[in-house]
mmCIF file of C-alpha atoms in Angstrom:
data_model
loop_
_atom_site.group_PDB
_atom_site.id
_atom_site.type_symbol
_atom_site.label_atom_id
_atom_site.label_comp_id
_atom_site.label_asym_id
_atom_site.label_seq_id
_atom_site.Cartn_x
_atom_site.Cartn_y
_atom_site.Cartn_z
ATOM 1 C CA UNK A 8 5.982 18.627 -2.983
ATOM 2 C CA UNK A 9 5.383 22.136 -4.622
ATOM 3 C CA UNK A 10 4.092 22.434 -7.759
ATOM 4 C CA UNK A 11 6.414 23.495 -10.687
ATOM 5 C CA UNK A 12 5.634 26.370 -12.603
ATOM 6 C CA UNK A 13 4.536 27.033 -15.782
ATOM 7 C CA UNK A 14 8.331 27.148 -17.751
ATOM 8 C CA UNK A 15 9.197 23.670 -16.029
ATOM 9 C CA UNK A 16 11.022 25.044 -13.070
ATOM 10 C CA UNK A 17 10.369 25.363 -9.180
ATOM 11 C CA UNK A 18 8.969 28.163 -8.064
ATOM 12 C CA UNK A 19 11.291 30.377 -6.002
ATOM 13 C CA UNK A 20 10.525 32.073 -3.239
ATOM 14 C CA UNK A 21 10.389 35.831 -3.439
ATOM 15 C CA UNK A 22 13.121 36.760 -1.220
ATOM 16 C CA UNK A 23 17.011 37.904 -1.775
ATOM 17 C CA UNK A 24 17.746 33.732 -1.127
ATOM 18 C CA UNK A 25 15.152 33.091 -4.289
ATOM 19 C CA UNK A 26 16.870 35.676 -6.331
ATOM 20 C CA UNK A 27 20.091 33.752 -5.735
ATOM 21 C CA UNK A 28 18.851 30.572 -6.241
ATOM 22 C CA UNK A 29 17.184 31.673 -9.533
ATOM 23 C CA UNK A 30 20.435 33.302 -10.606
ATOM 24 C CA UNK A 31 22.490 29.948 -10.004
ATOM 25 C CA UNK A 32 20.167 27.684 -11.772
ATOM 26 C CA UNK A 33 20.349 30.453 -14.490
ATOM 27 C CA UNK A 34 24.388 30.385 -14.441
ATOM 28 C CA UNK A 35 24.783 26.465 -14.417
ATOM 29 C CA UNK A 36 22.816 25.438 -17.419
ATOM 30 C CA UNK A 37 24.759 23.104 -19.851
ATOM 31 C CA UNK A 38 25.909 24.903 -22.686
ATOM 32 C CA UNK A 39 24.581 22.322 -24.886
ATOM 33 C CA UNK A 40 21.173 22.919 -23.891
ATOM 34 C CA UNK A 41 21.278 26.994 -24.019
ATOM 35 C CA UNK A 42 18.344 28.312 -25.187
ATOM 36 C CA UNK A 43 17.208 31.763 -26.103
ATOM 37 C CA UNK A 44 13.803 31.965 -24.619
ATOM 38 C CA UNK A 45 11.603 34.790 -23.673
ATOM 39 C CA UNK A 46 11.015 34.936 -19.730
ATOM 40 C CA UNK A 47 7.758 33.724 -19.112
ATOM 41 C CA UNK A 48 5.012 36.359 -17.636
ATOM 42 C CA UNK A 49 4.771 33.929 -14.284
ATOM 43 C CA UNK A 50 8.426 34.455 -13.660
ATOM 44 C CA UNK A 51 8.804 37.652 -14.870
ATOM 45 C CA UNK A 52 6.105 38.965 -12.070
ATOM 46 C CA UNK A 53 7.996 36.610 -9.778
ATOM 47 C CA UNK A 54 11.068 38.109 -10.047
ATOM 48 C CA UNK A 55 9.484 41.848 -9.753
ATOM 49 C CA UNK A 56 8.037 41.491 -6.855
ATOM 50 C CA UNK A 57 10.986 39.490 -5.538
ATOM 51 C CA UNK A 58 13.323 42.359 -6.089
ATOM 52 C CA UNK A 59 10.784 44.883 -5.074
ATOM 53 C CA UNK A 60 10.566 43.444 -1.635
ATOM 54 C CA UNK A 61 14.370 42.447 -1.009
ATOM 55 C CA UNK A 62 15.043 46.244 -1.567
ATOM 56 C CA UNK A 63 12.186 48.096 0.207
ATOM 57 C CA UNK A 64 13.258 45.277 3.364
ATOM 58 C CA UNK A 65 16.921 46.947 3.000
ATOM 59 C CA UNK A 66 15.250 50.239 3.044
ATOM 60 C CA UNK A 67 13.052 49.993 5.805
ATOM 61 C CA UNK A 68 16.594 48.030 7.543
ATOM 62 C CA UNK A 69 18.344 51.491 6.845
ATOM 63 C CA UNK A 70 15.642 53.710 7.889
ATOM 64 C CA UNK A 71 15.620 51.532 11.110
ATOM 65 C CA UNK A 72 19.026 52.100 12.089
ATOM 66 C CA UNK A 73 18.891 55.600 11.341
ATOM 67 C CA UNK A 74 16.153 56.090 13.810
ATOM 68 C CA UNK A 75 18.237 54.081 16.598
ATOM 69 C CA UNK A 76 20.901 56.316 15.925
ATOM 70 C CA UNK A 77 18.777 59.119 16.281
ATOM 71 C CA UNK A 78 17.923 58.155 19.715
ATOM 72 C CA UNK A 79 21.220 57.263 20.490
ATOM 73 C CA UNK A 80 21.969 61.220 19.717
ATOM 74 C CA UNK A 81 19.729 62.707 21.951
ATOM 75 C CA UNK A 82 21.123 64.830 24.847
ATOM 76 C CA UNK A 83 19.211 63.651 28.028
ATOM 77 C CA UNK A 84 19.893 64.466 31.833
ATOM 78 C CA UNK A 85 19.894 62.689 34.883
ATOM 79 C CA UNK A 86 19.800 59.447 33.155
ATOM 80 C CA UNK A 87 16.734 60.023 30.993
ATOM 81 C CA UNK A 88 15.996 57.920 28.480
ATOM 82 C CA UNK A 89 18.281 54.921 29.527
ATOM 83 C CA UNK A 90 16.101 52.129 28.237
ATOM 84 C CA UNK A 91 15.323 53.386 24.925
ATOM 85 C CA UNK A 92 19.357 53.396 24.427
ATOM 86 C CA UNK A 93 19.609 49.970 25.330
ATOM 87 C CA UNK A 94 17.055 48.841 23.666
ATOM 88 C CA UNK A 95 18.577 50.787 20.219
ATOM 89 C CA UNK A 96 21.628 49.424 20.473
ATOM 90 C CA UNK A 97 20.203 45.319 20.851
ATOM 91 C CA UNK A 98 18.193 46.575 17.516
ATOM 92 C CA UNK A 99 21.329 47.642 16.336
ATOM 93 C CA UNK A 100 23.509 44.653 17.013
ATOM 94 C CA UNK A 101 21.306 42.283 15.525
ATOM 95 C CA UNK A 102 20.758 44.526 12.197
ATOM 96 C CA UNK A 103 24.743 44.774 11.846
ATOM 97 C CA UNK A 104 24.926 40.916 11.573
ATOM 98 C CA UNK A 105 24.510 42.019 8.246
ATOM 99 C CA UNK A 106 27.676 42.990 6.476
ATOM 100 C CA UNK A 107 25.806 46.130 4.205
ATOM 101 C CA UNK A 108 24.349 47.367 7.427
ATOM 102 C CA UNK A 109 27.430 47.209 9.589
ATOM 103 C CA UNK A 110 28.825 49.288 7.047
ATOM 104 C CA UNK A 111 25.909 51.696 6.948
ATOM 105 C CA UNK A 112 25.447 52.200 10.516
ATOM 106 C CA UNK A 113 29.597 53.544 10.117
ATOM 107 C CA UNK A 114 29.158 55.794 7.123
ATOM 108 C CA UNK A 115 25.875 57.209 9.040
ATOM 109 C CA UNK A 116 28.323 57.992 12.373
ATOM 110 C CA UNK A 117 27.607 55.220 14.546
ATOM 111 C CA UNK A 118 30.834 53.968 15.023
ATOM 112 C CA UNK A 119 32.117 57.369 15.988
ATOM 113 C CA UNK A 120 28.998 58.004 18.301
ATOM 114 C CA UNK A 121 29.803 54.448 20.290
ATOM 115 C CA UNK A 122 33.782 55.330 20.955
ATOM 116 C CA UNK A 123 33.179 59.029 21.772
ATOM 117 C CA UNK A 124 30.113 58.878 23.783
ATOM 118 C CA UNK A 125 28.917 55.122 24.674
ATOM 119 C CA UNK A 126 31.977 53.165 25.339
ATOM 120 C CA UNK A 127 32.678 54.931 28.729
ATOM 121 C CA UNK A 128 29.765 56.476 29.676
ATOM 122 C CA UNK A 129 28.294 55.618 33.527
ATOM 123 C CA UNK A 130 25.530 52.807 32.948
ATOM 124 C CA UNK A 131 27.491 49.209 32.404
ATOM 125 C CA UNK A 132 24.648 47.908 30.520
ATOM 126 C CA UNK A 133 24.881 50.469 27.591
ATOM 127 C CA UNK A 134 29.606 49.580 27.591
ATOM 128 C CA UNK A 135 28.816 46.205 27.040
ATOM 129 C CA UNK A 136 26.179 46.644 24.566
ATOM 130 C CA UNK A 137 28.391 49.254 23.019
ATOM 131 C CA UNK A 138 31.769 47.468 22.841
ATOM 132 C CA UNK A 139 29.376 43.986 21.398
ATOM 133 C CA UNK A 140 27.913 46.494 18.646
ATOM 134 C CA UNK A 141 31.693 47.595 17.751
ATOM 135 C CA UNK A 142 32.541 43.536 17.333
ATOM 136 C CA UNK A 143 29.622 42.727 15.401
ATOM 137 C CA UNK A 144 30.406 45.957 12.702
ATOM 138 C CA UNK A 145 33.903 45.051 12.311
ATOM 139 C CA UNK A 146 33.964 41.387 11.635
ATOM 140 C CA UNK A 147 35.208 40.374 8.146
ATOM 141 C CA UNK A 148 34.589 44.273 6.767
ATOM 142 C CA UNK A 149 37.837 46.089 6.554
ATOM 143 C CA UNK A 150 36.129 49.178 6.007
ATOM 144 C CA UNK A 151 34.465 49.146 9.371
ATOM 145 C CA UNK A 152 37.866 48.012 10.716
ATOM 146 C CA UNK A 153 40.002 50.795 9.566
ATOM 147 C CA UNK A 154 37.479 53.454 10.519
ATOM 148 C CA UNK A 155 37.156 51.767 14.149
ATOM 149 C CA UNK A 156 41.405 51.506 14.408
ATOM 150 C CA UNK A 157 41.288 55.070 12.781
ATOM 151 C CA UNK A 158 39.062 56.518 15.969
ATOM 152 C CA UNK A 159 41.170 54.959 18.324
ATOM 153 C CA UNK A 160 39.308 51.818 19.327
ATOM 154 C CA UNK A 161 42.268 49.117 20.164
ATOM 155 C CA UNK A 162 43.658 51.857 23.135
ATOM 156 C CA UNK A 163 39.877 51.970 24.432
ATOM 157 C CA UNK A 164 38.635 48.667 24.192
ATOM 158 C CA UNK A 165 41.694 47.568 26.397
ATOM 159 C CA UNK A 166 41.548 50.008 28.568
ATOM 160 C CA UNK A 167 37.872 48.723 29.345
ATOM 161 C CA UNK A 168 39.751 44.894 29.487
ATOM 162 C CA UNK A 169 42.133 46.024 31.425
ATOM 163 C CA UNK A 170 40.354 48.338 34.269
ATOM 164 C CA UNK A 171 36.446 47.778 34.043
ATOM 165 C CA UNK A 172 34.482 47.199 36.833
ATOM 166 C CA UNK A 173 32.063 44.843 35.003
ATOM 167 C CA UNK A 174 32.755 41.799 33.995
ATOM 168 C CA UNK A 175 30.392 41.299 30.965
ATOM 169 C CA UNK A 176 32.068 44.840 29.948
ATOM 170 C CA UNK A 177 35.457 43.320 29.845
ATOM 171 C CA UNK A 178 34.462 40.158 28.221
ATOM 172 C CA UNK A 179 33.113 42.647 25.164
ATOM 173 C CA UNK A 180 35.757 44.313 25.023
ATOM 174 C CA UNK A 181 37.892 41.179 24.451
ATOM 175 C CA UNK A 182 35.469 40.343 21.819
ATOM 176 C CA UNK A 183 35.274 43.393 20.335
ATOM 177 C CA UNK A 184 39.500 43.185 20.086
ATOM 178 C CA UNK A 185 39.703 39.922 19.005
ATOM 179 C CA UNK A 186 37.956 40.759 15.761
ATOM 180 C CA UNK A 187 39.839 44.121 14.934
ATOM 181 C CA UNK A 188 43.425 42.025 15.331
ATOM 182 C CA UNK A 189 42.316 38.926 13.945
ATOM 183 C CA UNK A 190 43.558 38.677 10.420
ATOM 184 C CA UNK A 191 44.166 42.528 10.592
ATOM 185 C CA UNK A 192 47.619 43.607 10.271
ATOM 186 C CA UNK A 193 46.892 47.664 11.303
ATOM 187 C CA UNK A 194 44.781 46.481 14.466
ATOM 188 C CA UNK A 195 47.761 43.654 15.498
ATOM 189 C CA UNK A 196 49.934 46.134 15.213
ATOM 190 C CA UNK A 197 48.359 49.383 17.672
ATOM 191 C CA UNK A 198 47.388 45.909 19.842
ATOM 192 C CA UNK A 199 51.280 45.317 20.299
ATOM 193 C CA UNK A 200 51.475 49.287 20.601
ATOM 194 C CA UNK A 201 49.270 49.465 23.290
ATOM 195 C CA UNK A 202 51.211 46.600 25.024
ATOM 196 C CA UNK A 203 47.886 44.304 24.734
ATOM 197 C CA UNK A 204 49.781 41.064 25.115
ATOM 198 C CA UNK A 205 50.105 42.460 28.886
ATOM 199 C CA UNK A 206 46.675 43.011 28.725
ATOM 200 C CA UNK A 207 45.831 39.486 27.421
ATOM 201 C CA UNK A 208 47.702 38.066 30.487
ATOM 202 C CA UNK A 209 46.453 40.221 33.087
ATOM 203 C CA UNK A 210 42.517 39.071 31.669
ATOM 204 C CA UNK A 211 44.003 35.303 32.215
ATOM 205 C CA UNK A 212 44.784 36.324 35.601
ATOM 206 C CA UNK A 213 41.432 37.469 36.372
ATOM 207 C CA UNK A 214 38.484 35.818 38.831
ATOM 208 C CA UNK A 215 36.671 35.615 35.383
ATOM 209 C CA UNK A 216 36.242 31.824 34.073
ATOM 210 C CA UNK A 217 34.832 32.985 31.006
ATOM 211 C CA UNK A 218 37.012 36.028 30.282
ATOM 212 C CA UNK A 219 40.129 33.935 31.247
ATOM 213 C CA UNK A 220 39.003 31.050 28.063
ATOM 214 C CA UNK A 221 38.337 33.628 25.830
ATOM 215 C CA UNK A 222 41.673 35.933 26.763
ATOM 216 C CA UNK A 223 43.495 32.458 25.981
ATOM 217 C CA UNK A 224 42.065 31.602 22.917
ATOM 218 C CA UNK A 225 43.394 34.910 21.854
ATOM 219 C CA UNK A 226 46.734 34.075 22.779
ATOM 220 C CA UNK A 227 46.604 30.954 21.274
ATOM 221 C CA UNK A 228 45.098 32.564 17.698
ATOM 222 C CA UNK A 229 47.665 35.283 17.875
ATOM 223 C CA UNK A 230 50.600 33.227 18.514
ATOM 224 C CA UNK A 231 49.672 30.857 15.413
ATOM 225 C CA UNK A 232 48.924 33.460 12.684
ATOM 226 C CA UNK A 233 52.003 35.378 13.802
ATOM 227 C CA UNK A 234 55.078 33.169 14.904
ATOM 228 C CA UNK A 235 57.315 36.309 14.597
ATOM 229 C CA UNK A 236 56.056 37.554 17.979
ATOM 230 C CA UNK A 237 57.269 34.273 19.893
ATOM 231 C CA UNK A 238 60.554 35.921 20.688
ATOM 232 C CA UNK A 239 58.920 38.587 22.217
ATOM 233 C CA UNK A 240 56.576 37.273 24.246
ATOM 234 C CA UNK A 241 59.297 34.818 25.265
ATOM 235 C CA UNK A 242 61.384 37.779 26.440
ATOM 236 C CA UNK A 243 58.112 39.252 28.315
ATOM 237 C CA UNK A 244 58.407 35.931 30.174
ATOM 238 C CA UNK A 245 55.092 34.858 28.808
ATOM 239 C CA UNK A 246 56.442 31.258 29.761
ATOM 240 C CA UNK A 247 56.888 31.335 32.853
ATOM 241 C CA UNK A 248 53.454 33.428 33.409
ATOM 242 C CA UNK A 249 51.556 30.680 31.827
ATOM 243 C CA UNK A 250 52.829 28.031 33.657
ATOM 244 C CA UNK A 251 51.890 29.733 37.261
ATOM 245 C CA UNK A 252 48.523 29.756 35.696
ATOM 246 C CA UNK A 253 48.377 25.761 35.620
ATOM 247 C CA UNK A 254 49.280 25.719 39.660
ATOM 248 C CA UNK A 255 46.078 26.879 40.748
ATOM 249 C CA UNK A 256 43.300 23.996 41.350
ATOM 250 C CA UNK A 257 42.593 22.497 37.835
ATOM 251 C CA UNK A 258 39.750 23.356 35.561
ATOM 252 C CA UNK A 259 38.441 23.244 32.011
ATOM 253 C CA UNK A 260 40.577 27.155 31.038
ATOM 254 C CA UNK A 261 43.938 24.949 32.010
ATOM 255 C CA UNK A 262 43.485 23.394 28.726
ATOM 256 C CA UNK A 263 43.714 26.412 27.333
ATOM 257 C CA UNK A 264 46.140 27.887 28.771
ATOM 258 C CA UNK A 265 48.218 24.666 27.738
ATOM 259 C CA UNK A 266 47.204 25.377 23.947
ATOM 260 C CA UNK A 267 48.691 28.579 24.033
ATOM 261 C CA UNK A 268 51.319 27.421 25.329
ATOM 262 C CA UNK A 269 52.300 24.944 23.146
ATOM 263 C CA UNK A 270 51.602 27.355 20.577
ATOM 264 C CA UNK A 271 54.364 29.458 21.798
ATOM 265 C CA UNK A 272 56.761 26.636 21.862
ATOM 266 C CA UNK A 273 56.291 24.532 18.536
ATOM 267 C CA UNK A 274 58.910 24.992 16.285
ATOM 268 C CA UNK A 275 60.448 27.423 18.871
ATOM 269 C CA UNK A 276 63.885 26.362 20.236
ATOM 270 C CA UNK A 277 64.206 29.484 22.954
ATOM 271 C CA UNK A 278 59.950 28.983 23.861
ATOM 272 C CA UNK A 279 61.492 24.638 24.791
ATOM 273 C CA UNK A 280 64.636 26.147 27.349
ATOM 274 C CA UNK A 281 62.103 28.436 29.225
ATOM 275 C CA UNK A 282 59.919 25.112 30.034
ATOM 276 C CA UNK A 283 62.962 23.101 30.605
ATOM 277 C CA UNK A 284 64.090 25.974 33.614
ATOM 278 C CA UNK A 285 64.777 23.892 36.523
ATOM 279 C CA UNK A 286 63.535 26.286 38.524
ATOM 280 C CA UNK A 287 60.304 26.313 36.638
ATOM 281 C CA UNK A 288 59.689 22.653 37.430
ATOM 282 C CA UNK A 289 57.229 22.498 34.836
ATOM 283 C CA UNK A 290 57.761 18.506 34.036
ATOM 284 C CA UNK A 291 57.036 17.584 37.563
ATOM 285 C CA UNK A 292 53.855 19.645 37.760
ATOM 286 C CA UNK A 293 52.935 18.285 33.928
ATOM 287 C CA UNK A 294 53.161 14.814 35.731
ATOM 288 C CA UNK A 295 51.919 15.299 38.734
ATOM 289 C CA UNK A 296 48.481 16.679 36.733
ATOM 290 C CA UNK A 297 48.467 13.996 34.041
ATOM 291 C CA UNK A 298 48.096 11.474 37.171
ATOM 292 C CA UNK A 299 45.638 13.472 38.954
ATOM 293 C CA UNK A 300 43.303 14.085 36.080
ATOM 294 C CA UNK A 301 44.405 10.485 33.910
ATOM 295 C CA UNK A 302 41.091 8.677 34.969
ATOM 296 C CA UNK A 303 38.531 11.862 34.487
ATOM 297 C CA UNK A 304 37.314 12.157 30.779
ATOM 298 C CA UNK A 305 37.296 15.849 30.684
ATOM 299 C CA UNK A 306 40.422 16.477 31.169
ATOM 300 C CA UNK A 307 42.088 13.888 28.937
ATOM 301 C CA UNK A 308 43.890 16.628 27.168
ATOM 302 C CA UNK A 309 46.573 16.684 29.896
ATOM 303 C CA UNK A 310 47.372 13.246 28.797
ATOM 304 C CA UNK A 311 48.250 14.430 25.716
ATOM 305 C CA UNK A 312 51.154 15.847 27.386
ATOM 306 C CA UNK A 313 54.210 14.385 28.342
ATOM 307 C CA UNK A 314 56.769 16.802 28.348
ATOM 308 C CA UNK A 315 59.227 19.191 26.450
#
């Protein structure tokens, strides 16, 4: 067990986490036993070096994406120089995990530099890497979200969904999407815009496993936090897309593609008479699955479902 210092308390350790810590234990002390005491000489060293370091680390963090964005800026020819990109933009990704630095690397230019000159350019490798680095920024900062909408990023990123040659391309894409419409009423709405609900459907009709789960769980999200668009997507025939989906040979993304759509008929009176169709036939092929897969753990959601 560590030793407690001198005042009677733990020592922290000299990091941004200590600094919290010491503020909390600071902030909960009973009222009854507050006490106007002089900071010891221990802690007070403690907690200058402790805030010395956390800042010069955010510094040096700074400085670091500055110089990636540097390299990112040069002009090269004939593919010159490809590796140091890459390698700049894996720094970067992992330094924007961090919400200050997300919003740094935008205020410095990055985000413009990635949609004007990364997000299409020839080498696959440096799309991907881009359209990941544009997800990471813009998750939970609005800031970084409204400058990324602002640029145009919703029409590009699903035009890199929709028509990309790569497949780890597209699936960053989606990412990249997902978290500028997620909880983000100016990036739902270009998404609708752009017609990316067509988009969505045509990624869940792809050769893709992984694309096809993750354009589904979209769907699903989507159709939850915003009911309102049920009629819509109803009148798209989104219904009776879905349900050619679960003919093919079964596997894990069926379930889903049943999540969504049950999510697009709960509580949704028009979403129930698509299923019910007779042409659709959707109760026989719910049954004829549920006895197919009734005996196989993984894929005891079908049994779950009985019909509509």
């Amino acid at each position: 067990m560590a030793e407690e210092g001198q005042d009677g308390n733990r020592p922290h350790r000299q990091n941004l986490q200590g600094l919290l810590q010491m503020a909390i234990e600071a902030g909960t002390q009973s009222d009854n036993t507050y006490q106007l005491e002089q900071m010891s000489e221990e802690r007070r060293q403690w907690l200058q070096e402790a805030m010395s370091g956390t800042f010069a680390g955010q510094a040096d963090e700074v400085k670091m994406i500055k110089e990636c964005l540097q390299e990112l800026s040069r002009e090269t020819d004939n593919g010159e120089g490809e590796e140091e990109r890459e390698q700049a933009l894996e720094l970067l990704a992992d330094l924007c995990e961090n919400l200050d630095n997300a919003s740094d690397f935008c205020k410095l230019g990055g985000m413009n530099l990635l949609l004007t000159r990364y997000l299409n350019c020839p080498k696959a490798e440096l799309r991907w890497r881009s359209a990941d680095l544009i997800g990471i920024c813009s998750q939970n900062v609005p800031f970084v979200q409204e400058m990324a909408l602002n640029l145009g990023a919703i029409r590009n990123l699903l035009q890199l969904l929709d028509f990309d040659c790569n497949d780890q391309v597209r699936i960053k894409a989606l990412f990249a999407i997902s978290c500028l419409v997620r909880e983000q009423e100016v990036g739902l709405a270009e998404f609708l815009k752009q017609d990316g609900f067509s988009v969505l459907m045509r990624a869940m009709q792809s050769d893709v496993q992984k694309l096809k789960i993750k354009a589904a769980f979209l769907l699903q999200n989507l159709l939850q936090s915003h009911p309102e668009y049920k009629g819509t997507l109803c009148s798209m025939g989104m219904v009776q897309q879905l349900v050619s989906l679960l003919r093919a040979d079964h596997s894990p993304f069926h379930e889903h593609v049943l999540g969504a759509l049950c999510s697009l008929v709960t509580d949704f009176p028009q979403g129930v008479k698509a299923c019910q169709t007779p042409e659709l036939e959707f109760e026989e092929l719910l049954k004829e699955r549920c006895n197919l897969v009734e005996k196989q753990e993984e894929f005891k959601s079908w049994n779950t479902v009985n019909n509509f």
